[in-house]
Amino acid sequence: MIVAGIGFRRSVAAEDIVALVEQALERAALAGDALVKLATIEALADLPVFTEAARRLAVPAMSVDQQALSAAAPRVRTQSARSIAAHGVGSVAEAAALAVAGPRAELVLDRIASSSATCALARLETGS
């Protein structure tokens, strides 16, 4: 079960987010039905483009607060100076995916980017 973390510019279209998530799943050799949640930071989570992308992907849209984002930061692999300056983490997409997937979750795909969005995939932690 996979969480897709998303970072995006406010000008992005829902179909661009959906296409990037589908590309990420393909790169990770995962079927579309492996995706169970779409996550992003609080400042972007209520935007219609994000909720529409989640609806099109048939998964819940999850909001990640700054505390959860910061807690996931040590497990982020990508270190973008722009993201660090704006959000305090090297990758919003990676940190959001990890935060929602759980404290022992791991990235299955580092951040990939389009011109207006980023996406990373994390596997939900299991009880075992």
mmCIF file of C-alpha atoms in Angstrom:
data_model
loop_
_atom_site.group_PDB
_atom_site.id
_atom_site.type_symbol
_atom_site.label_atom_id
_atom_site.label_comp_id
_atom_site.label_asym_id
_atom_site.label_seq_id
_atom_site.Cartn_x
_atom_site.Cartn_y
_atom_site.Cartn_z
ATOM 1 C CA MET A 1 0.000 0.000 0.000
ATOM 2 C CA ILE A 2 1.498 3.229 -1.270
ATOM 3 C CA VAL A 3 1.222 6.910 -0.341
ATOM 4 C CA ALA A 4 2.049 9.459 -3.021
ATOM 5 C CA GLY A 5 3.450 12.689 -1.642
ATOM 6 C CA ILE A 6 2.943 15.741 -3.813
ATOM 7 C CA GLY A 7 4.496 19.165 -3.936
ATOM 8 C CA PHE A 8 3.145 21.611 -6.500
ATOM 9 C CA ARG A 9 2.816 25.153 -7.707
ATOM 10 C CA ARG A 10 -0.619 26.702 -7.339
ATOM 11 C CA SER A 11 -0.812 26.996 -11.140
ATOM 12 C CA VAL A 12 -0.721 23.220 -11.685
ATOM 13 C CA ALA A 13 -3.716 21.404 -13.191
ATOM 14 C CA ALA A 14 -5.258 18.327 -11.555
ATOM 15 C CA GLU A 15 -4.522 16.255 -14.655
ATOM 16 C CA ASP A 16 -0.832 17.157 -14.340
ATOM 17 C CA ILE A 17 -0.753 15.826 -10.768
ATOM 18 C CA VAL A 18 -2.586 12.661 -11.835
ATOM 19 C CA ALA A 19 -0.191 12.110 -14.752
ATOM 20 C CA LEU A 20 2.844 12.577 -12.486
ATOM 21 C CA VAL A 21 1.494 10.115 -9.900
ATOM 22 C CA GLU A 22 0.812 7.576 -12.658
ATOM 23 C CA GLN A 23 4.339 8.096 -13.994
ATOM 24 C CA ALA A 24 5.770 7.575 -10.497
ATOM 25 C CA LEU A 25 3.814 4.349 -10.021
ATOM 26 C CA GLU A 26 5.038 3.112 -13.397
ATOM 27 C CA ARG A 27 8.668 3.963 -12.573
ATOM 28 C CA ALA A 28 8.347 2.048 -9.304
ATOM 29 C CA ALA A 29 6.741 -0.907 -11.155
ATOM 30 C CA LEU A 30 3.568 -0.596 -9.063
ATOM 31 C CA ALA A 31 -0.017 -1.101 -10.165
ATOM 32 C CA GLY A 32 -2.406 1.816 -9.842
ATOM 33 C CA ASP A 33 -4.433 0.020 -7.199
ATOM 34 C CA ALA A 34 -1.378 0.019 -4.882
ATOM 35 C CA LEU A 35 -1.985 3.731 -4.279
ATOM 36 C CA VAL A 36 -4.065 4.323 -1.142
ATOM 37 C CA LYS A 37 -3.479 8.011 -0.243
ATOM 38 C CA LEU A 38 -2.370 11.314 -1.754
ATOM 39 C CA ALA A 39 -0.538 13.667 0.626
ATOM 40 C CA THR A 40 0.690 17.241 0.629
ATOM 41 C CA ILE A 41 1.409 20.084 3.034
ATOM 42 C CA GLU A 42 -1.393 21.921 4.852
ATOM 43 C CA ALA A 43 -0.958 25.082 2.780
ATOM 44 C CA LEU A 44 -1.829 23.177 -0.395
ATOM 45 C CA ALA A 45 -4.126 20.390 0.830
ATOM 46 C CA ASP A 46 -7.393 22.322 0.606
ATOM 47 C CA LEU A 47 -6.802 23.648 -2.894
ATOM 48 C CA PRO A 48 -9.364 22.319 -5.395
ATOM 49 C CA VAL A 49 -6.623 21.089 -7.733
ATOM 50 C CA PHE A 50 -5.274 18.737 -5.045
ATOM 51 C CA THR A 51 -8.653 17.399 -3.939
ATOM 52 C CA GLU A 52 -9.648 16.929 -7.585
ATOM 53 C CA ALA A 53 -6.455 14.975 -8.291
ATOM 54 C CA ALA A 54 -7.174 12.724 -5.307
ATOM 55 C CA ARG A 55 -10.753 12.221 -6.527
ATOM 56 C CA ARG A 56 -9.526 11.268 -10.008
ATOM 57 C CA LEU A 57 -7.063 8.816 -8.453
ATOM 58 C CA ALA A 58 -9.851 7.478 -6.196
ATOM 59 C CA VAL A 59 -7.852 7.950 -2.969
ATOM 60 C CA PRO A 60 -8.217 10.205 0.078
ATOM 61 C CA ALA A 61 -6.477 13.592 0.046
ATOM 62 C CA MET A 62 -4.312 13.895 3.160
ATOM 63 C CA SER A 63 -2.951 17.056 4.773
ATOM 64 C CA VAL A 64 0.444 17.042 6.499
ATOM 65 C CA ASP A 65 1.084 19.649 9.191
ATOM 66 C CA GLN A 66 4.473 21.286 9.730
ATOM 67 C CA GLN A 67 5.281 19.142 12.774
ATOM 68 C CA ALA A 68 4.732 15.889 10.851
ATOM 69 C CA LEU A 69 6.647 17.276 7.880
ATOM 70 C CA SER A 70 9.600 18.166 10.111
ATOM 71 C CA ALA A 71 9.507 14.750 11.805
ATOM 72 C CA ALA A 72 9.840 13.073 8.394
ATOM 73 C CA ALA A 73 12.673 15.381 7.257
ATOM 74 C CA PRO A 74 15.573 13.128 8.403
ATOM 75 C CA ARG A 75 14.299 10.332 6.111
ATOM 76 C CA VAL A 76 14.055 12.560 3.015
ATOM 77 C CA ARG A 77 16.643 11.722 0.349
ATOM 78 C CA THR A 78 16.350 14.743 -1.940
ATOM 79 C CA GLN A 79 17.804 18.022 -0.692
ATOM 80 C CA SER A 80 16.394 20.955 -2.652
ATOM 81 C CA ALA A 81 17.653 24.324 -1.398
ATOM 82 C CA ARG A 82 14.408 25.927 -2.572
ATOM 83 C CA SER A 83 12.294 23.441 -0.624
ATOM 84 C CA ILE A 84 14.450 23.788 2.490
ATOM 85 C CA ALA A 85 14.112 27.582 2.374
ATOM 86 C CA ALA A 86 10.346 27.486 1.825
ATOM 87 C CA HIS A 87 9.287 24.513 3.944
ATOM 88 C CA GLY A 88 12.221 23.379 6.077
ATOM 89 C CA VAL A 89 12.553 20.008 4.323
ATOM 90 C CA GLY A 90 14.592 18.873 1.349
ATOM 91 C CA SER A 91 11.540 17.599 -0.512
ATOM 92 C CA VAL A 92 7.888 18.339 0.264
ATOM 93 C CA ALA A 93 6.809 15.332 -1.813
ATOM 94 C CA GLU A 94 9.105 12.891 0.013
ATOM 95 C CA ALA A 95 8.376 14.291 3.476
ATOM 96 C CA ALA A 96 4.597 14.302 2.893
ATOM 97 C CA ALA A 97 4.624 10.705 1.641
ATOM 98 C CA LEU A 98 6.735 9.540 4.578
ATOM 99 C CA ALA A 99 4.707 11.497 7.155
ATOM 100 C CA VAL A 100 1.416 9.936 6.051
ATOM 101 C CA ALA A 101 2.893 6.461 5.562
ATOM 102 C CA GLY A 102 4.204 6.332 9.148
ATOM 103 C CA PRO A 103 7.381 6.750 11.211
ATOM 104 C CA ARG A 104 8.939 3.501 9.955
ATOM 105 C CA ALA A 105 7.820 3.868 6.337
ATOM 106 C CA GLU A 106 10.413 3.962 3.557
ATOM 107 C CA LEU A 107 10.523 5.666 0.207
ATOM 108 C CA VAL A 108 10.003 3.356 -2.744
ATOM 109 C CA LEU A 109 10.575 6.182 -5.231
ATOM 110 C CA ASP A 110 12.523 9.371 -4.599
ATOM 111 C CA ARG A 111 11.022 12.614 -5.805
ATOM 112 C CA ILE A 112 10.385 12.964 -9.513
ATOM 113 C CA ALA A 113 9.390 16.290 -11.027
ATOM 114 C CA SER A 114 7.397 17.851 -13.817
ATOM 115 C CA SER A 115 7.455 21.554 -14.622
ATOM 116 C CA SER A 116 4.890 22.331 -11.901
ATOM 117 C CA ALA A 117 4.782 19.399 -9.465
ATOM 118 C CA THR A 118 6.847 16.803 -7.648
ATOM 119 C CA CYS A 119 5.868 13.306 -6.536
ATOM 120 C CA ALA A 120 7.455 10.689 -4.275
ATOM 121 C CA LEU A 121 6.150 7.304 -3.172
ATOM 122 C CA ALA A 122 6.362 5.701 0.266
ATOM 123 C CA ARG A 123 5.178 2.278 1.372
ATOM 124 C CA LEU A 124 2.817 2.307 4.359
ATOM 125 C CA GLU A 125 4.452 0.816 7.401
ATOM 126 C CA THR A 126 2.980 -2.496 8.468
ATOM 127 C CA GLY A 127 2.384 -3.848 11.938
ATOM 128 C CA SER A 128 5.010 -6.567 11.507
#
